[in-house]
mmCIF file of C-alpha atoms in Angstrom:
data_model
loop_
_atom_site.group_PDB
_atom_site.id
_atom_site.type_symbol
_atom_site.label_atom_id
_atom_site.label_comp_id
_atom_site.label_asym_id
_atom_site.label_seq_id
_atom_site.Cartn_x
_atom_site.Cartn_y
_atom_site.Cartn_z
ATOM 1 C CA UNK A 18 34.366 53.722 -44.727
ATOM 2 C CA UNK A 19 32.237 56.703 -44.199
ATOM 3 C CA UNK A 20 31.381 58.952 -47.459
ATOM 4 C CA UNK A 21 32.596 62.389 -47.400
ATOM 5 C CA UNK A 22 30.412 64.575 -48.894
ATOM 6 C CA UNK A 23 31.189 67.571 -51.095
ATOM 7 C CA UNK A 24 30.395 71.644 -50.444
ATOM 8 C CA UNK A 25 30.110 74.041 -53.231
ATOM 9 C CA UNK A 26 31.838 76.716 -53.604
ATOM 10 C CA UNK A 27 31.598 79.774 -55.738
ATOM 11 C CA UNK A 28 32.972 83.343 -57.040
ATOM 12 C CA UNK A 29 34.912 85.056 -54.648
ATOM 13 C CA UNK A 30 33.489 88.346 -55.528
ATOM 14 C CA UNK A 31 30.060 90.121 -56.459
ATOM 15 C CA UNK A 32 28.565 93.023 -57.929
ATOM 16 C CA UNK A 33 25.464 94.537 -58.795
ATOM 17 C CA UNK A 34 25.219 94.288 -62.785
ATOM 18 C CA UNK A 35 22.304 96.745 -63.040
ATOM 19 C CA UNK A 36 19.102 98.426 -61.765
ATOM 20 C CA UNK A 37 15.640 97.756 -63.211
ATOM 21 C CA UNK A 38 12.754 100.259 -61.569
ATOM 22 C CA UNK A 39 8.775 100.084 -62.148
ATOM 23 C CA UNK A 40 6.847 102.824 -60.695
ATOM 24 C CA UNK A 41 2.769 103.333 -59.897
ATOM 25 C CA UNK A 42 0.903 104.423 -63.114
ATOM 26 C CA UNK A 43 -0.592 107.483 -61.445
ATOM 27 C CA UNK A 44 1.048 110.487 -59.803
ATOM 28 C CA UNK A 45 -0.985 111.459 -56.786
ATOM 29 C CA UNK A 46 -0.224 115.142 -55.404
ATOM 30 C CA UNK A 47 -0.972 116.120 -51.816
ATOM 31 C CA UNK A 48 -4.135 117.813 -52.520
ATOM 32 C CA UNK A 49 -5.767 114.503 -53.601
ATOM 33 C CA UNK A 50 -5.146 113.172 -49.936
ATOM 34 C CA UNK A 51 -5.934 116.086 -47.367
ATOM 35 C CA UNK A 52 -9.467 115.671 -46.835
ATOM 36 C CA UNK A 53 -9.719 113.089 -44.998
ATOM 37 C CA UNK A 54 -6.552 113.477 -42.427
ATOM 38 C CA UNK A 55 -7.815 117.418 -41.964
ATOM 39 C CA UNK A 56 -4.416 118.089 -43.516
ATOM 40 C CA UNK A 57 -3.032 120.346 -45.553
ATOM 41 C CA UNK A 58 -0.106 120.469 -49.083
ATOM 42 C CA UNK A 59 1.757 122.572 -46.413
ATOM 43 C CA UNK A 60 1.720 120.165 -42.985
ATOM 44 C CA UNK A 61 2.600 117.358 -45.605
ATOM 45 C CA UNK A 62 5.963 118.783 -47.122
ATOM 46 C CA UNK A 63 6.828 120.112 -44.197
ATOM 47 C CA UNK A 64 6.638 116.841 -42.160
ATOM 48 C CA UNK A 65 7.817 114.570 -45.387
ATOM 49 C CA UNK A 66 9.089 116.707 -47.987
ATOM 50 C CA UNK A 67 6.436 114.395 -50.690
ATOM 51 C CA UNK A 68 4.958 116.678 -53.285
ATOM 52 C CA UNK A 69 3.314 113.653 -55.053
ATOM 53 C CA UNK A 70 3.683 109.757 -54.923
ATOM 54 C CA UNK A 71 3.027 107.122 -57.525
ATOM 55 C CA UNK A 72 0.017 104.885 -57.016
ATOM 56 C CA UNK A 73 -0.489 102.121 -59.254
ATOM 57 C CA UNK A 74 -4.327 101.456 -61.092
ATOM 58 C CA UNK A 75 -6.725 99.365 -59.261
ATOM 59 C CA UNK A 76 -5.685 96.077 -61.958
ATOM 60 C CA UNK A 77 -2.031 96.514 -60.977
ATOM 61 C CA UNK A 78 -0.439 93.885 -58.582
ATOM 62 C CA UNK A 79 2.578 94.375 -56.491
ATOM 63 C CA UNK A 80 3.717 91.077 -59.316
ATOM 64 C CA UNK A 81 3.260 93.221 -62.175
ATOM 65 C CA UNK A 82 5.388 96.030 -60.789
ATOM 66 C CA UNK A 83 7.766 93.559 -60.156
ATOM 67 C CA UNK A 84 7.967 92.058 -63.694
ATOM 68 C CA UNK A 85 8.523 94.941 -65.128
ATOM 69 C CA UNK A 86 11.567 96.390 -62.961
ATOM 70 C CA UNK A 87 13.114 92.453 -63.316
ATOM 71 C CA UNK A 88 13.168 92.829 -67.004
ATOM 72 C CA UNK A 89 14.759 96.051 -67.034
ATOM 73 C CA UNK A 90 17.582 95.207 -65.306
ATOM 74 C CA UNK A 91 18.292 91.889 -66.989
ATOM 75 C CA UNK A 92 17.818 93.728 -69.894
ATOM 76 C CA UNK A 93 20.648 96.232 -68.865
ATOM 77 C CA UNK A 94 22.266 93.923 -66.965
ATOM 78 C CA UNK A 95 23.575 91.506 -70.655
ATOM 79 C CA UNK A 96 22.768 88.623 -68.445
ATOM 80 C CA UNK A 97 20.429 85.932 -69.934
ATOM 81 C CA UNK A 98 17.192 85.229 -67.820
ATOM 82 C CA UNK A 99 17.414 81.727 -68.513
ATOM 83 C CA UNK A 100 21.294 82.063 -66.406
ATOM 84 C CA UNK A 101 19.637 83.620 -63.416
ATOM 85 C CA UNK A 102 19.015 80.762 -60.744
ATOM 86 C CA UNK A 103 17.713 82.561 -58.138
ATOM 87 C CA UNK A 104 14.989 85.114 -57.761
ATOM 88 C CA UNK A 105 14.346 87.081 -54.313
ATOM 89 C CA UNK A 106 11.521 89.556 -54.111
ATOM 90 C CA UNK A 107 11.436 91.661 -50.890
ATOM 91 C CA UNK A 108 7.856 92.584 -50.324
ATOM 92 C CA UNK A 109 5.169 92.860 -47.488
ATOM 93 C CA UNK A 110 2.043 93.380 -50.024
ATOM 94 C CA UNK A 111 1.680 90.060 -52.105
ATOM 95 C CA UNK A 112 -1.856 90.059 -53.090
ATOM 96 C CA UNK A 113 -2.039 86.395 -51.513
ATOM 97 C CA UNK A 114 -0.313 84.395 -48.589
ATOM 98 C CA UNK A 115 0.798 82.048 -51.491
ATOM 99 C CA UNK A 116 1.844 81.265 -54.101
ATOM 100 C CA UNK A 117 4.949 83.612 -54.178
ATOM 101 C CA UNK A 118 5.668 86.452 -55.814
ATOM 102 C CA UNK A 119 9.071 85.560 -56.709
ATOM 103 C CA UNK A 120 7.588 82.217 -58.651
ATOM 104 C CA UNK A 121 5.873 84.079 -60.476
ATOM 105 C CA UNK A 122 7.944 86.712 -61.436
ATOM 106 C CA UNK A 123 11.109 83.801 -62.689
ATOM 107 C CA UNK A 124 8.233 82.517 -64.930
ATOM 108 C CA UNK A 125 7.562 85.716 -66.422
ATOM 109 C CA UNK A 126 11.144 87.009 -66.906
ATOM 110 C CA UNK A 127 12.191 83.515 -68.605
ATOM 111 C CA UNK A 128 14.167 82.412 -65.275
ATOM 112 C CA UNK A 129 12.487 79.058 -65.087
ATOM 113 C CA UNK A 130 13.462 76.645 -63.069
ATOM 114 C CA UNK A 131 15.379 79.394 -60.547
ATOM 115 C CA UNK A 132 15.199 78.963 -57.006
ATOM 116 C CA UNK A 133 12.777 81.556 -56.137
ATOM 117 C CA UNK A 134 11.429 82.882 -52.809
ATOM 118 C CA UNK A 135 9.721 85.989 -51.198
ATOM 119 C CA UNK A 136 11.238 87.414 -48.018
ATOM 120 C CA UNK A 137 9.294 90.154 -45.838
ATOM 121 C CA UNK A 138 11.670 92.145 -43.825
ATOM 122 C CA UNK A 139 9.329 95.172 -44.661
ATOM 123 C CA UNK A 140 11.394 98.320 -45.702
ATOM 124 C CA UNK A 141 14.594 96.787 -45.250
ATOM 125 C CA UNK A 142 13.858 94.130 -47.395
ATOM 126 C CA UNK A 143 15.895 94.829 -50.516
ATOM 127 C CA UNK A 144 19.151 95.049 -48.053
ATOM 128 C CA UNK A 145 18.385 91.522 -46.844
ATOM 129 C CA UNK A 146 18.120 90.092 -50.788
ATOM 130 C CA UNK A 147 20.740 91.883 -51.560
ATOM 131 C CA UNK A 148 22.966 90.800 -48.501
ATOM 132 C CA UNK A 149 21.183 87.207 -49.446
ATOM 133 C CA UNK A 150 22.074 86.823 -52.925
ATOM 134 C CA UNK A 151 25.775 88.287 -52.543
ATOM 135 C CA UNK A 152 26.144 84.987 -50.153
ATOM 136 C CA UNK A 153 24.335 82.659 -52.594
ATOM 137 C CA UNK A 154 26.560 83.380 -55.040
ATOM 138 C CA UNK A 155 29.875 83.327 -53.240
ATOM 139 C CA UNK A 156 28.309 80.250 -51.606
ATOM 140 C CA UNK A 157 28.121 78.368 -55.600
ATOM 141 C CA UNK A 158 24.355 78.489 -54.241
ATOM 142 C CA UNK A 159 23.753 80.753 -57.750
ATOM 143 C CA UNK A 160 25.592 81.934 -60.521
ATOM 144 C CA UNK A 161 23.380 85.171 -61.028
ATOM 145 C CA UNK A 162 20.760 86.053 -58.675
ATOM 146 C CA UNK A 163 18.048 88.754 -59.065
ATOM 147 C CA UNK A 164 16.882 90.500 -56.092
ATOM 148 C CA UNK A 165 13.552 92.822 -56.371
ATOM 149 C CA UNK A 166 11.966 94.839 -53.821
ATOM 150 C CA UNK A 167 8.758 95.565 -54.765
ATOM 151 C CA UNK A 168 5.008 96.599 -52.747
ATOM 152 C CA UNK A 169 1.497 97.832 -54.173
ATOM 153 C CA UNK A 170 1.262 99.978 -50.679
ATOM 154 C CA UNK A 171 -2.010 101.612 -51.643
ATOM 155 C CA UNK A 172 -3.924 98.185 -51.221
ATOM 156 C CA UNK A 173 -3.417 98.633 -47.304
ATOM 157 C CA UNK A 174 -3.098 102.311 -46.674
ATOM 158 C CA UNK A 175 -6.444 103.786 -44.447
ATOM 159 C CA UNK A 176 -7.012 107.452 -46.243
ATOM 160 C CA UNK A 177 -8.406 108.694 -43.029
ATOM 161 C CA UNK A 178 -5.156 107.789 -41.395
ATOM 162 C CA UNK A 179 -2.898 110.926 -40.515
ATOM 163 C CA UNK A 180 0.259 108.524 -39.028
ATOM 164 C CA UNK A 181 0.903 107.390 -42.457
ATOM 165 C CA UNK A 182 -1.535 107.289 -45.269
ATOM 166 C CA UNK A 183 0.147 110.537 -46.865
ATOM 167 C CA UNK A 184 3.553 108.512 -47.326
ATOM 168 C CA UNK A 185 3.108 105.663 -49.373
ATOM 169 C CA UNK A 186 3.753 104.878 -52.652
ATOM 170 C CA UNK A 187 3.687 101.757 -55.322
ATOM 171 C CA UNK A 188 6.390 100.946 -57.160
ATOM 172 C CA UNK A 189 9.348 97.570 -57.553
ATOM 173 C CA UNK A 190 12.738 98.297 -57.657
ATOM 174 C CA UNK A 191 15.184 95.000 -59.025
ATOM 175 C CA UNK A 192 19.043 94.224 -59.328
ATOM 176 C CA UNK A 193 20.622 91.490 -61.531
ATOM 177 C CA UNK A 194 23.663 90.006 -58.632
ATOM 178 C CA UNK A 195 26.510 87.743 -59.958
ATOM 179 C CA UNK A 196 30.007 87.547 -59.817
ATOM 180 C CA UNK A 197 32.807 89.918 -60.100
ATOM 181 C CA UNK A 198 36.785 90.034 -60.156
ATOM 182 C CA UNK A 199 36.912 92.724 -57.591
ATOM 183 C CA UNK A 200 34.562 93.220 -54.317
ATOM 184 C CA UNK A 201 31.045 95.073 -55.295
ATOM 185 C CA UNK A 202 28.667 94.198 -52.372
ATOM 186 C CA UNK A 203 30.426 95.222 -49.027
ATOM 187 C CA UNK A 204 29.772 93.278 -45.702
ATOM 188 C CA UNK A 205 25.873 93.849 -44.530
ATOM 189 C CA UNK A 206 24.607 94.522 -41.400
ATOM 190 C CA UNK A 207 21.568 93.690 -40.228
ATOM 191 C CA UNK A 208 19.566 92.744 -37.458
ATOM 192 C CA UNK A 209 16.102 93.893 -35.451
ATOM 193 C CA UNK A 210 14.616 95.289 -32.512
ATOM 194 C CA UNK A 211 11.141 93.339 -32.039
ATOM 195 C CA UNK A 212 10.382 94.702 -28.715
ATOM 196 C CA UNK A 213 8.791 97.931 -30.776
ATOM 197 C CA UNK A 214 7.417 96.164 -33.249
ATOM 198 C CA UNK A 215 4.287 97.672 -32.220
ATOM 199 C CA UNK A 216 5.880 100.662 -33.621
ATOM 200 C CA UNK A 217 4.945 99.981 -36.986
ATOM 201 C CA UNK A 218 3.193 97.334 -38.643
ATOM 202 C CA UNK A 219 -0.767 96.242 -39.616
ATOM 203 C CA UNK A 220 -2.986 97.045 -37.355
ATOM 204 C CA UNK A 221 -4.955 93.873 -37.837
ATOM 205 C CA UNK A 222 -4.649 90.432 -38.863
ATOM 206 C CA UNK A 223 -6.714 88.622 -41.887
ATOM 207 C CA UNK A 224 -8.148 86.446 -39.501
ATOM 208 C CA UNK A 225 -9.600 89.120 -37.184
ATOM 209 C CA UNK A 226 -10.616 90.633 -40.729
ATOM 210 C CA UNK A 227 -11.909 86.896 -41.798
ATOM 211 C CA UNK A 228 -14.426 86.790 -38.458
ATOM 212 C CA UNK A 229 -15.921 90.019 -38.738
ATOM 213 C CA UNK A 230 -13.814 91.214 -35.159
ATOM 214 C CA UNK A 231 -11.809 93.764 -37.051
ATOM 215 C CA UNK A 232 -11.801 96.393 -40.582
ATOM 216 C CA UNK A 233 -9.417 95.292 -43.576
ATOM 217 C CA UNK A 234 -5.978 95.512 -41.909
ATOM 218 C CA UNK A 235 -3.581 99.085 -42.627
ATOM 219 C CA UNK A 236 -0.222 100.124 -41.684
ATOM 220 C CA UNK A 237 -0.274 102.148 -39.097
ATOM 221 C CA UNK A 238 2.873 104.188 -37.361
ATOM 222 C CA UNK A 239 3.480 105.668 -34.080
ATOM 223 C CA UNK A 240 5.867 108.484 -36.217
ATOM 224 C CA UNK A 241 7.516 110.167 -32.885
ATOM 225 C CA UNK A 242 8.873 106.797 -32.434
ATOM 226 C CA UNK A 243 9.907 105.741 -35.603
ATOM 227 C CA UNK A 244 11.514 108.792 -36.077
ATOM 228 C CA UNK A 245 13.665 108.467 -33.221
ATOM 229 C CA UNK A 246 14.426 105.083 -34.350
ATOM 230 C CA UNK A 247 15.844 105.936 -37.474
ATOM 231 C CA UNK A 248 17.720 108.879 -36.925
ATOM 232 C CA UNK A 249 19.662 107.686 -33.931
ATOM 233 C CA UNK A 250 20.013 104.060 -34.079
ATOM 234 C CA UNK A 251 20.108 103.878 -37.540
ATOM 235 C CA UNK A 252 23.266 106.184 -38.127
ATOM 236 C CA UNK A 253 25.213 103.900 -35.732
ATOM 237 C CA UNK A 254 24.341 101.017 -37.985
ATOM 238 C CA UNK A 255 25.353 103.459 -40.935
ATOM 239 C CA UNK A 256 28.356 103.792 -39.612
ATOM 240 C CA UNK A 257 28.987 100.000 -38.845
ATOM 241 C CA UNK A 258 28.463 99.239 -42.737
ATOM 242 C CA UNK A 259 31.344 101.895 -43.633
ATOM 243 C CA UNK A 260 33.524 100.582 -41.151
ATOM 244 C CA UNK A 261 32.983 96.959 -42.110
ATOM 245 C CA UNK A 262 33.505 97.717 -45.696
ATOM 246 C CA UNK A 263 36.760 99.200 -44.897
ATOM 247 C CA UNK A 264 35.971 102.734 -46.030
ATOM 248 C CA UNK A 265 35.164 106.263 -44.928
ATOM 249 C CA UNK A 266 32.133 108.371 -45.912
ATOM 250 C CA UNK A 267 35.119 110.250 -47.929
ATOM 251 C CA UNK A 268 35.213 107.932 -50.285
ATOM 252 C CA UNK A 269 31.543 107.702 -50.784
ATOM 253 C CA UNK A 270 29.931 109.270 -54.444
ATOM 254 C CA UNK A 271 26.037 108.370 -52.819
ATOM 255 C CA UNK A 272 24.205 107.317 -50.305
ATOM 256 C CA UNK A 273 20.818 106.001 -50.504
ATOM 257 C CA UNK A 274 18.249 105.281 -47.407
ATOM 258 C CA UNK A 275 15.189 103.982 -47.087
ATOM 259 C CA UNK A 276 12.917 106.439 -48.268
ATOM 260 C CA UNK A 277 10.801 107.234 -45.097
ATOM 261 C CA UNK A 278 10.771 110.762 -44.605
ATOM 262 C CA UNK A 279 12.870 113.664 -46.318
ATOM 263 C CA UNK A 280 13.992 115.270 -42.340
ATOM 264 C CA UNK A 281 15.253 111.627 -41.529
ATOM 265 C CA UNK A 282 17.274 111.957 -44.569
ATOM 266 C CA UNK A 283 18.360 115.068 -44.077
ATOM 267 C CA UNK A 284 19.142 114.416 -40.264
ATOM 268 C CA UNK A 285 21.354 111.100 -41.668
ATOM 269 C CA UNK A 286 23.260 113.447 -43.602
ATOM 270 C CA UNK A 287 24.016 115.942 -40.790
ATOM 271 C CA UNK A 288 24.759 113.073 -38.342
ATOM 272 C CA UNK A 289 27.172 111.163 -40.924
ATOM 273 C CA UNK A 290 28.688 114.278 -41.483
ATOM 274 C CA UNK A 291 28.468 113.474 -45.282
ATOM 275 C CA UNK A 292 31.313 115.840 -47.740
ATOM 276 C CA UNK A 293 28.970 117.978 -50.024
ATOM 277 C CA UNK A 294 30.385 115.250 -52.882
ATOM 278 C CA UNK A 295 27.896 112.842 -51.753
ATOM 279 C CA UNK A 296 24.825 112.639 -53.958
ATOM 280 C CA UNK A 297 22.284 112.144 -51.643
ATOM 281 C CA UNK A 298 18.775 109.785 -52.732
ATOM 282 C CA UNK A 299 15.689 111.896 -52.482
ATOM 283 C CA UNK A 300 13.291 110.262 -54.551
ATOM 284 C CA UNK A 301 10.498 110.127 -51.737
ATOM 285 C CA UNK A 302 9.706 113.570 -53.075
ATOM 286 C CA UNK A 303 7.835 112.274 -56.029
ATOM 287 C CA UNK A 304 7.725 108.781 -55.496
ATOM 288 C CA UNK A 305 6.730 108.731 -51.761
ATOM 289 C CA UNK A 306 7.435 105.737 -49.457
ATOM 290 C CA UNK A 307 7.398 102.340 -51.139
ATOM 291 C CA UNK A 308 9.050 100.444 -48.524
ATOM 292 C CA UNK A 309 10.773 97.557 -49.616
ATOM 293 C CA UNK A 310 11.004 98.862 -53.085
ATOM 294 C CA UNK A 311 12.458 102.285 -52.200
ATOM 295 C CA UNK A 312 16.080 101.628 -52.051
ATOM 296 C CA UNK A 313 16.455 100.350 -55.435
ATOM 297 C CA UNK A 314 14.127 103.188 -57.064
ATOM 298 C CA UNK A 315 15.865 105.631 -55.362
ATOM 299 C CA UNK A 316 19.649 104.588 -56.831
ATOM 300 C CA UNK A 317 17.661 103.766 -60.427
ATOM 301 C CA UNK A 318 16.752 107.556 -60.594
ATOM 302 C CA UNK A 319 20.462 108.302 -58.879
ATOM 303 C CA UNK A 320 21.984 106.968 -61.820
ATOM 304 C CA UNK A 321 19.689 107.961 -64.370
ATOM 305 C CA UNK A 322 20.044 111.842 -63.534
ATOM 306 C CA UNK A 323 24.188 111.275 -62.401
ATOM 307 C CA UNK A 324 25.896 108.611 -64.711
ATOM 308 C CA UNK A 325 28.925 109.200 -63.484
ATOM 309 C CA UNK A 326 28.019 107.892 -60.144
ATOM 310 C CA UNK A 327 28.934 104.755 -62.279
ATOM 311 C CA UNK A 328 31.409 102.644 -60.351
ATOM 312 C CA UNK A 329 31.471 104.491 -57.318
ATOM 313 C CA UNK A 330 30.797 103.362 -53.810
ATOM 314 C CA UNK A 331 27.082 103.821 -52.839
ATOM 315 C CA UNK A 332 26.056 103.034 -48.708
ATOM 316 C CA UNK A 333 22.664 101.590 -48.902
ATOM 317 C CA UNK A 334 20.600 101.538 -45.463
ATOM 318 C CA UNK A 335 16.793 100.224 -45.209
ATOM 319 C CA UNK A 336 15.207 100.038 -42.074
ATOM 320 C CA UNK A 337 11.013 99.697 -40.967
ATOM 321 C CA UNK A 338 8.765 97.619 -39.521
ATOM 322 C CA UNK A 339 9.910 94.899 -36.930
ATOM 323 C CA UNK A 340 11.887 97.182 -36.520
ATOM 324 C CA UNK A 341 14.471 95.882 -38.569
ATOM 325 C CA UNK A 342 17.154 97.279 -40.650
ATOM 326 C CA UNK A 343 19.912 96.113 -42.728
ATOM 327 C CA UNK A 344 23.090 98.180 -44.552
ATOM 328 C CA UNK A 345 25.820 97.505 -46.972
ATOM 329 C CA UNK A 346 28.240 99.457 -49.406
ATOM 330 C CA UNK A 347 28.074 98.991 -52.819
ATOM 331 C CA UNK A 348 29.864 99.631 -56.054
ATOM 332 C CA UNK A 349 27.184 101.027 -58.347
ATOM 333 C CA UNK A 350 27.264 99.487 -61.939
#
């Protein structure tokens, strides 16, 4: 007689319980970074809309950032650290290959023995743990998962670069994900386009770095193309997430993207043809680009300045190196 083996299954439903958000210690303004791009505070905010971004100390890890968004939002989230059984951390800067940041960061917050790995799907990270942890839980995978998005950018940013050295920021953005009697993480889509991943990315490896053939690796951008990228490809996959969520952008109170560049933004507003109603995420202005940490700091401050966003329907889109991208509506807690 042959065994049959059992399949878990778990809630039907998910939500986001809360938002946790770390930030760089030190507010850099524009002027701090012109000299060596032969720039200007004016070329900057006209091409980016940053006025400043937050930069962490030199003793800050990408881990530390991360700690401290986690235990915000399991503080605000009621949830116990020692229920959460799975810990995701989107990042592309962990200060080494291994051990993970995640690990770490389920050790610090109390979440020992959770399931815990890193993922590195660059600025579209946070949508893939969050698309990743809504499926772990539904699966009976987890009960509570918490997803973190979190980079230390300034530990591979070239200051003499002008394709992207101006943009990027340090900072961890985290949600606490478990179940819920009603939907609260809509359908994600995702995917990638690796034939430009030359597009954006290091410009090195660590072993070109390790035999003297090649400087410390940076990210680099070909912006033109990136641009392009975003603004036209990545409104169709806007549009796919509203559709499969079974919405319209009428019924939207936010939208947050990736925080690349405040004319993509804007452009993804015009194209989505978004009702003034729509509170729109803008925190590259001050924070600047943080990658996979962007989407989550950018609905923290969302909510923080607009509470009554609470329990409205926010369309969250990430999308970077790869080039891959990844979108899905949420209910925001």
């Amino acid at each position: 007689m042959t065994a049959t083996l059992k399949q878990s299954t778990g809630a039907a439903h998910t939500r986001i319980y809360a938002y946790g958000a770390a930030r760089g210690e030190n507010a850099v303004p524009n002027e701090d970074l012109i000299g060596p791009i032969d720039s200007s505070d004016e070329w900057i905010r006209q091409r980016t809309g940053i006025v400043t971004r937050m930069r962490a100390e030199h003793g800050t890890t990408a881990i530390d950032l991360a700690t401290d968004a986690a235990r915000e939002a399991i503080e605000r989230s009621g949830v116990s650290p020692e229920k959460i059984d799975a810990v995701l951390v989107a990042t592309i800067s962990n200060p080494k290959q291994t051990p993970s940041v995640s690990a770490i960061v389920a050790d610090r917050v109390g979440a020992n023995p959770a399931a815990a790995y890193d993922l590195n799907a660059a600025c579209a990270g946070f949508a893939y743990g969050v698309a990743q942890a809504d499926a772990l839980v539904r699966a009976g995978a987890a009960t509570y998962a918490l997803v973190i998005g979190t980079e230390k950018l300034s530990d591979v940013v070239d200051p003499t670069d002008r394709s992207i050295s101006f943009l990027l920021g340090d900072g961890a953005g985290a949600v606490v994900v478990g179940p819920s009697d009603t939907p609260g993480i809509g359908p994600t889509v995702w995917g990638s386009d690796g034939s430009k991943s030359d597009a954006v990315g290091m410009n090195h490896t660590l072993t070109d770095f390790r035999d003297g053939v090649a400087p410390w690796p940076t990210l680099r951008q070909e912006g033109p193309t990136v641009f392009r990228w975003a603004v036209w490809e990545m409104v169709k996959v806007a549009r796919q997430a509203i559709e499969a969520a079974g919405i319209t952008v009428e019924d939207l109170a936010a939208f947050v993207p990736h925080q690349a560049n405040m004319r993509i933004i804007d452009e993804f507003a015009k194209q989505l043809k978004l009702p003034e109603s729509v509170v729109i995420g803008r925190d590259i202005e001050t924070t600047g680009n943080t990658s996979a940490a962007s989407i989550p700091l950018a609905t923290h401050r969302l909510l923080e300045e607009h509470p009554e966003l609470s329990g409205g329907l926010a369309l969250q889109i990430g999308f970077g190196a790869g080039l891959v991208f990844g979108a899905q509506v949420v209910v925001l807690p």
